[in-house]
PDB file of C-alpha atoms in Angstrom:
ATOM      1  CA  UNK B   1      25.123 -43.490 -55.061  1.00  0.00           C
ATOM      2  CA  UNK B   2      24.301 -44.152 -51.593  1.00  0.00           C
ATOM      3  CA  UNK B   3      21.350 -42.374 -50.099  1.00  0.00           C
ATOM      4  CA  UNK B   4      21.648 -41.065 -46.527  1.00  0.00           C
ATOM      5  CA  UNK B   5      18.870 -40.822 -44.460  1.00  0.00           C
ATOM      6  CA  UNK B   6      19.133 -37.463 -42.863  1.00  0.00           C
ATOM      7  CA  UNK B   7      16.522 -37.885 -39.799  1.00  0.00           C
ATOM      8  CA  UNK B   8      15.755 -41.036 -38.176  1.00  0.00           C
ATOM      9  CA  UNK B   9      12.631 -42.120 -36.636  1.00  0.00           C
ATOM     10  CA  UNK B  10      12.404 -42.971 -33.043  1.00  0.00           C
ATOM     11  CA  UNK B  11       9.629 -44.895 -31.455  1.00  0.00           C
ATOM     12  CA  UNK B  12       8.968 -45.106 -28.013  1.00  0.00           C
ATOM     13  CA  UNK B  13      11.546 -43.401 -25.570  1.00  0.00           C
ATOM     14  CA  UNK B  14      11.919 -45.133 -22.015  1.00  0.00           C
ATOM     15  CA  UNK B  15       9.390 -45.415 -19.663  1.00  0.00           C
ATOM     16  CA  UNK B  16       8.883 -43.341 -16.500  1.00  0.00           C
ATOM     17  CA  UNK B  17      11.349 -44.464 -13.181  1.00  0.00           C
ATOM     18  CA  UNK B  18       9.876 -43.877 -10.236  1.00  0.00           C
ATOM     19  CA  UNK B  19       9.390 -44.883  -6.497  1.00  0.00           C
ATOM     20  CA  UNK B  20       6.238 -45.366  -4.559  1.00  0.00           C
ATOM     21  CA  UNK B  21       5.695 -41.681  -3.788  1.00  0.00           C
ATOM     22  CA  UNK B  22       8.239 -39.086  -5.711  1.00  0.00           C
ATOM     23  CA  UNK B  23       8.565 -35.377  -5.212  1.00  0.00           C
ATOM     24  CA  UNK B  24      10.381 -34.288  -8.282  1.00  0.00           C
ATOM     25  CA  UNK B  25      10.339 -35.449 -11.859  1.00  0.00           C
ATOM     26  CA  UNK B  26      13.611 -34.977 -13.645  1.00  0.00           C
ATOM     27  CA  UNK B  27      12.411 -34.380 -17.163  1.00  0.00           C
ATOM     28  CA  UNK B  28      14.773 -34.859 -20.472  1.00  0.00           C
ATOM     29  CA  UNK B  29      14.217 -33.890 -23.902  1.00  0.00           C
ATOM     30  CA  UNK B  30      14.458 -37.406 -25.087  1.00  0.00           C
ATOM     31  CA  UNK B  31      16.918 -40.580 -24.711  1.00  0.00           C
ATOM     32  CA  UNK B  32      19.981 -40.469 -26.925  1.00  0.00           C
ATOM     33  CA  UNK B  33      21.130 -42.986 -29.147  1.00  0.00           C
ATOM     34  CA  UNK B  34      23.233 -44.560 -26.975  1.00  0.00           C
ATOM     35  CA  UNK B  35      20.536 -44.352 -23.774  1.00  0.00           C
ATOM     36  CA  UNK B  36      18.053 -45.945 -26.151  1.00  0.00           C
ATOM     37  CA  UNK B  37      20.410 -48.972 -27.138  1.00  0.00           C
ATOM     38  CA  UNK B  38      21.326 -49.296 -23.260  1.00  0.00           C
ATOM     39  CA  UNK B  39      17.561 -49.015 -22.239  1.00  0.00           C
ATOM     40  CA  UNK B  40      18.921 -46.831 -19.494  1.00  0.00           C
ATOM     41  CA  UNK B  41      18.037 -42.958 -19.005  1.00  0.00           C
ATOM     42  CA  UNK B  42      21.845 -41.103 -19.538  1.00  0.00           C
ATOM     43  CA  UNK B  43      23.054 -44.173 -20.711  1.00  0.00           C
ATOM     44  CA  UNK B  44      25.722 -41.999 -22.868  1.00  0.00           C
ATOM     45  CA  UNK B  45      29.145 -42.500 -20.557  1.00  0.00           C
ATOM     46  CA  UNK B  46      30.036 -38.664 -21.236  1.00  0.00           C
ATOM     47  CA  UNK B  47      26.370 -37.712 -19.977  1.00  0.00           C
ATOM     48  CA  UNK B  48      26.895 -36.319 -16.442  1.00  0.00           C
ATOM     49  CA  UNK B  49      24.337 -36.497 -15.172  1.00  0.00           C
ATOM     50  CA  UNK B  50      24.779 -39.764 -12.789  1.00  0.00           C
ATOM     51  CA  UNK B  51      28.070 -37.442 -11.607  1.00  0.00           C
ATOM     52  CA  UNK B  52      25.926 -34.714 -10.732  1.00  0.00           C
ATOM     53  CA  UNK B  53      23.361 -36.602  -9.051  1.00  0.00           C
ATOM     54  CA  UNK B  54      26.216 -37.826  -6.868  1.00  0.00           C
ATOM     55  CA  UNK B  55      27.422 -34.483  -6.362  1.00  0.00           C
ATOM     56  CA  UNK B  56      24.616 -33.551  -5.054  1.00  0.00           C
ATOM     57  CA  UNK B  57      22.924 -36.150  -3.149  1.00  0.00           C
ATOM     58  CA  UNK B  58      26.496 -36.991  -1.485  1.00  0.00           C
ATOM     59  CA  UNK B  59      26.225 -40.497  -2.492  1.00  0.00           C
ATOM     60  CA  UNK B  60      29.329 -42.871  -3.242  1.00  0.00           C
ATOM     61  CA  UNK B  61      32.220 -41.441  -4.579  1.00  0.00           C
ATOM     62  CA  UNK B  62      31.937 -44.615  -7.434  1.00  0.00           C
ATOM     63  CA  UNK B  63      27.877 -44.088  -7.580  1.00  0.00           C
ATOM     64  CA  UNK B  64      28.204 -42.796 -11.425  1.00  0.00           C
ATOM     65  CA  UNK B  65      29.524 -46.264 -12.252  1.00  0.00           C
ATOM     66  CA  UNK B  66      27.520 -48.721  -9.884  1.00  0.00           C
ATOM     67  CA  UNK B  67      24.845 -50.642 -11.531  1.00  0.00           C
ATOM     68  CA  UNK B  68      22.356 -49.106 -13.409  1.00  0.00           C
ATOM     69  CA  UNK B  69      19.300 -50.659 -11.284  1.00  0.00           C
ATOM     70  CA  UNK B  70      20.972 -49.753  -8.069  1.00  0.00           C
ATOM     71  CA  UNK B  71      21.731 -45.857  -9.257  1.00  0.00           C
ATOM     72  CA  UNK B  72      18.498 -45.936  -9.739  1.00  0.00           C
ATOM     73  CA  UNK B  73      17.212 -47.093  -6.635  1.00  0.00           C
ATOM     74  CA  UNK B  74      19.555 -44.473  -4.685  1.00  0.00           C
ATOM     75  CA  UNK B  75      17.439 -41.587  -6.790  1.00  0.00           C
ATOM     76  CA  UNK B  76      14.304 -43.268  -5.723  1.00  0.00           C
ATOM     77  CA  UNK B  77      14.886 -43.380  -2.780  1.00  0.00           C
ATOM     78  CA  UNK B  78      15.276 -39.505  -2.451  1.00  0.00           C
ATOM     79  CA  UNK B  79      12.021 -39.476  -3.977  1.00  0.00           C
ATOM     80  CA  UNK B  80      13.150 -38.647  -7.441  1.00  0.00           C
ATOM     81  CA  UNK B  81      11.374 -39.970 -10.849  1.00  0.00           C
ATOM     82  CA  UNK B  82      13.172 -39.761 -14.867  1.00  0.00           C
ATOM     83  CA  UNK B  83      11.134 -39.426 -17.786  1.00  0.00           C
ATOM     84  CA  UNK B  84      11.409 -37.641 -21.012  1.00  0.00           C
ATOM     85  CA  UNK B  85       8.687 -34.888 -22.273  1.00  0.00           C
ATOM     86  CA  UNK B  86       8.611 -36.653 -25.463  1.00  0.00           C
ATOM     87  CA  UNK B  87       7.422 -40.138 -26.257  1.00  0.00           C
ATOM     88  CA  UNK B  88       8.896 -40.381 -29.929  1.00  0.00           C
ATOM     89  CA  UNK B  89      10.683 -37.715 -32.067  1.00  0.00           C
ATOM     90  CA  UNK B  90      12.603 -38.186 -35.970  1.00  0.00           C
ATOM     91  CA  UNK B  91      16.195 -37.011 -34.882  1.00  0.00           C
ATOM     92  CA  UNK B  92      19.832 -36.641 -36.888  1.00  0.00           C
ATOM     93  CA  UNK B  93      21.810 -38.433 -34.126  1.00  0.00           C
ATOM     94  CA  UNK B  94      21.622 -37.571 -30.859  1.00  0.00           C
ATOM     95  CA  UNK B  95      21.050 -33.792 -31.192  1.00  0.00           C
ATOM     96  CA  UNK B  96      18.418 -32.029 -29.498  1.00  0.00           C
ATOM     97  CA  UNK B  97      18.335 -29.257 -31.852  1.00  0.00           C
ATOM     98  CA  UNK B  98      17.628 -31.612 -34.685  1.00  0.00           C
ATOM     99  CA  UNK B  99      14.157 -32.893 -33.415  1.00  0.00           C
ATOM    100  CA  UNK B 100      11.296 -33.134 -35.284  1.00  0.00           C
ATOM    101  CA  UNK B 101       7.827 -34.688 -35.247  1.00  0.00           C
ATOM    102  CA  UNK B 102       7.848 -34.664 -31.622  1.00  0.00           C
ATOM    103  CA  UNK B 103       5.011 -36.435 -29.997  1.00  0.00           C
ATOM    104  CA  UNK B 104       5.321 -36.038 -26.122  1.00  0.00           C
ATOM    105  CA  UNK B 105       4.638 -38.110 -23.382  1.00  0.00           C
ATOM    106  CA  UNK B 106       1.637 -37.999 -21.249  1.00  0.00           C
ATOM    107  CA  UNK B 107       2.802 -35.674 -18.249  1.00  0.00           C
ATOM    108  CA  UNK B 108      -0.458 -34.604 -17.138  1.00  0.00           C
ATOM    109  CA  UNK B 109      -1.344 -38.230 -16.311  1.00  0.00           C
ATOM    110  CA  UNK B 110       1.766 -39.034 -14.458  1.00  0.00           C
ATOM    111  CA  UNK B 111       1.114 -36.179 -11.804  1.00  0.00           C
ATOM    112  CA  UNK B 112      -2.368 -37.229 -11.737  1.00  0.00           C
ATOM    113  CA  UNK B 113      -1.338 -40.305 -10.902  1.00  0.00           C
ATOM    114  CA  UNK B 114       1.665 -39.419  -8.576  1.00  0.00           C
ATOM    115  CA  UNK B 115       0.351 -35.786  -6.969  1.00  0.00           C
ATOM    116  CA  UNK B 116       3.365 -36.266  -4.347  1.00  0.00           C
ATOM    117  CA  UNK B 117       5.433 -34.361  -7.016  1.00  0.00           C
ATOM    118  CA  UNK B 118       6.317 -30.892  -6.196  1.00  0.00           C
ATOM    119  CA  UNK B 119       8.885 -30.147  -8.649  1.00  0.00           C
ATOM    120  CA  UNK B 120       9.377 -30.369 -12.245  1.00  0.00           C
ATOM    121  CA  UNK B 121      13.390 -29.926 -12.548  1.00  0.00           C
ATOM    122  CA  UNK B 122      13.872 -29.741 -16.686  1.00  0.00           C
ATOM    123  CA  UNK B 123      17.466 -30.783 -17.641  1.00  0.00           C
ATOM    124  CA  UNK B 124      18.829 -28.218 -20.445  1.00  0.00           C
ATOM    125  CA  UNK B 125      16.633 -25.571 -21.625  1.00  0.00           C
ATOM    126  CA  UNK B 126      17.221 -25.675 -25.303  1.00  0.00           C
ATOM    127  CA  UNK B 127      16.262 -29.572 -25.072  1.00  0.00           C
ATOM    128  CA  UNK B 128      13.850 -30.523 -22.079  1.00  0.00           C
ATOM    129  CA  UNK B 129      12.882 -26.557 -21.441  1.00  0.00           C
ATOM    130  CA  UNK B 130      12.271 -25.969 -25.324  1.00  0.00           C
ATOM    131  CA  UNK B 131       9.701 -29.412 -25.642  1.00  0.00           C
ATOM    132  CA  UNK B 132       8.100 -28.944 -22.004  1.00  0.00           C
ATOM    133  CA  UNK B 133       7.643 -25.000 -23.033  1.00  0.00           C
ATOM    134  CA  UNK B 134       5.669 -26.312 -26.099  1.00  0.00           C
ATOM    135  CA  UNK B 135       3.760 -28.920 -25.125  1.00  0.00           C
ATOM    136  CA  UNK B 136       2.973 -28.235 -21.207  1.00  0.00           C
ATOM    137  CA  UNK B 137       2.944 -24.500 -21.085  1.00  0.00           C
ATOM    138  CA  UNK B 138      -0.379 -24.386 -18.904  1.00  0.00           C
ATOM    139  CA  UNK B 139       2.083 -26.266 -15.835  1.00  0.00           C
ATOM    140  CA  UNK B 140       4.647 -23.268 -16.218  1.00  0.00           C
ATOM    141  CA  UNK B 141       2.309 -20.367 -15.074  1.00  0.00           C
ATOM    142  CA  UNK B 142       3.678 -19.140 -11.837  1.00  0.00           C
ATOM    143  CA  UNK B 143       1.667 -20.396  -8.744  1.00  0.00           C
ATOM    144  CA  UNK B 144      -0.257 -22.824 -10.769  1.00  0.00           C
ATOM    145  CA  UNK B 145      -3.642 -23.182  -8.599  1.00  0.00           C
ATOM    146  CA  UNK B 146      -4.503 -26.601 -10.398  1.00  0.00           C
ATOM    147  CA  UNK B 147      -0.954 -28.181  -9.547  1.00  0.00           C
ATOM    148  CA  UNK B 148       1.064 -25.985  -7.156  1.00  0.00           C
ATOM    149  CA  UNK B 149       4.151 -27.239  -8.859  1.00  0.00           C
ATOM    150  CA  UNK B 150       7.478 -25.309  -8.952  1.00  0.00           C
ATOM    151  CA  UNK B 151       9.433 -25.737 -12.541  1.00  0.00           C
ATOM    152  CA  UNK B 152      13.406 -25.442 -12.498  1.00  0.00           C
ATOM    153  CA  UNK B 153      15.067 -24.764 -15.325  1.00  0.00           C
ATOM    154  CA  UNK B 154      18.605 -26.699 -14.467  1.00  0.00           C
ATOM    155  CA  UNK B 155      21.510 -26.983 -16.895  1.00  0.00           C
ATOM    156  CA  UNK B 156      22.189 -29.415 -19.033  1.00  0.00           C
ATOM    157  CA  UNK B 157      24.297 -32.573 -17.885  1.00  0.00           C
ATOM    158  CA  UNK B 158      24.432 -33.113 -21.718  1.00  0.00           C
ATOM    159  CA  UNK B 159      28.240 -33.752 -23.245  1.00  0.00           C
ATOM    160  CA  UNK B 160      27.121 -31.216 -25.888  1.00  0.00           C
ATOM    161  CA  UNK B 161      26.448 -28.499 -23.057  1.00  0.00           C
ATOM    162  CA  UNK B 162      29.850 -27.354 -21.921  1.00  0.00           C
ATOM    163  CA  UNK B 163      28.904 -23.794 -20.927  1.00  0.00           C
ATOM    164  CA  UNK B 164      29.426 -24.330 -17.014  1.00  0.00           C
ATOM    165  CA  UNK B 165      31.549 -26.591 -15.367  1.00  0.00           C
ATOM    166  CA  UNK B 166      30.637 -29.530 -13.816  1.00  0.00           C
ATOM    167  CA  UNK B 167      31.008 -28.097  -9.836  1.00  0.00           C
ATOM    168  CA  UNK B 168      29.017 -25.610 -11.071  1.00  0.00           C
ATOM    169  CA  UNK B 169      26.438 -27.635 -13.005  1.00  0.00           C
ATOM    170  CA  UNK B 170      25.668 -29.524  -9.122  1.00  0.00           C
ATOM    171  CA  UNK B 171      25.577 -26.199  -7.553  1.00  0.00           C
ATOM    172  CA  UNK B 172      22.764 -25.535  -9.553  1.00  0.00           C
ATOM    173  CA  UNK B 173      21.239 -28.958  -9.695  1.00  0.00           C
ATOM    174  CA  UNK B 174      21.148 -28.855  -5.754  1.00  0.00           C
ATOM    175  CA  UNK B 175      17.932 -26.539  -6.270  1.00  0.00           C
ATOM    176  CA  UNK B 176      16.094 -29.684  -6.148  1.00  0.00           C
ATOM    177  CA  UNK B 177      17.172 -30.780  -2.308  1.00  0.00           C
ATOM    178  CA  UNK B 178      14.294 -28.768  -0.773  1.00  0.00           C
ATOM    179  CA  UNK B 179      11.535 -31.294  -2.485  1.00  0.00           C
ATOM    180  CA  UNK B 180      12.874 -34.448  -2.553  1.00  0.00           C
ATOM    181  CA  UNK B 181      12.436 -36.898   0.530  1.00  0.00           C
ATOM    182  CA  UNK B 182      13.592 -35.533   3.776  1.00  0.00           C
ATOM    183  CA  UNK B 183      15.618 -37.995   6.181  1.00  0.00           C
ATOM    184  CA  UNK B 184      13.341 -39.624   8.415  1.00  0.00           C
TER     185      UNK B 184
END
C-alpha cells in the first residue's frame, strides 16, 4: 500500500517585488503550487489577479498575458510591491484553508525599509487577511501612530473565490488608486 503524504512542506515562498519607492504592498497568503514552480507571484493562469490589475490600472487590454517581468514593471511603476505574509507553510495543494506551520515573512522590516508605503491591500480574507490578522495584528489598529498605514481587506482574485464577479472584484480592488503613484 501506497502511503500518501497528506501535507507538504514548503520552503521559502517568493521574494518581495518592488520599485524604488512603493506606496502599497499587495500581500498574499502564500504562492500556490503552480506560482512556486513558475517563480512568478499568481503564476496560476485561472488566478485573476493580473486581469484585475488591468482592470484597474487601465493598462493593455493583453497586459494579463504580456511577459511576466514586464507586468511587473507596469505595477511598479504605479508604485505597487507583491509579497506574501508567510515565508514557508506545510499545505495539501494549493488550499489556503489547509495551511499549517506557517512561519511568516518579515513585514515589519520591509516597511522599515520602504516607509513610502501607505497601504497594506490584503488579497482574500480567509487567506492573506486570516495570516496577516495573526501574525501582524499590532499594524491593523485603526490610525496606527507608529505606521500611519491604512489596511484593505480586498477580495480574493483566487480561482477558488468565486463569490463576486470579476467587474466587481476590480471595483473593489480600485480602493487602492488613491495611494499608489500619482501621474507626474
Amino acid at each position: 500500500m501506497t502511503h500518501i503524504q497528506e501535507n507538504m512542506f514548503f520552503g521559502s515562498g517568493l521574494e518581495p517585488v518592488s520599485g524604488p519607492q512603493p506606496f502599497v504592498l499587495v500581500l498574499g497568503s502564500y504562492p500556490s503550487e503552480q506560482s512556486l514552480q513558475r517563480h512568478q507571484y499568481y503564476g496560476n493562469p485561472r488566478n485573476q489577479f493580473w486581469k484585475i490589475m488591468g482592470m484597474v490600472f487601465s493598462f493593455p487590454t493583453d497586459f494579463p498575458e504580456s511577459p511576466y517581468p514586464e507586468r511587473l514593471n507596469y505595477l511598479t511603476e504605479q508604485g505597487i510591491s507583491i509579497w506574501d505574509v508567510l515565508e514557508s507553510c506545510s499545505r495539501k495543494g494549493s488550499s489556503d484553508s489547509s495551511i499549517g506551520n506557517a512561519t511568516p515573512n518579515d513585514i515589519r522590516t520591509f516597511l522599515k525599509e520602504n516607509p513610502s508605503i501607505r497601504c497594506i491591500a490584503l488579497n482574500g480574507k480567509t487567506g492573506a487577511g486570516h495570516w496577516f490578522k495573526r501574525y501582524f495584528s499590532d499594524l491593523t489598529e485603526p490610525k496606527n501612530t507608529d505606521t500611519d498605514l491604512i489596511i484593505l481587506q480586498l477580495p480574493s482574485t483566487s480561482p477558488a473565490y468565486a463569490g463576486m464577479s470579476l467587474n466587481d472584484k476590480a471595483e473593489v480592488w480600485r480602493g487602492i488608486l488613491p495611494f499608489c503613484r500619482t501621474p507626474e
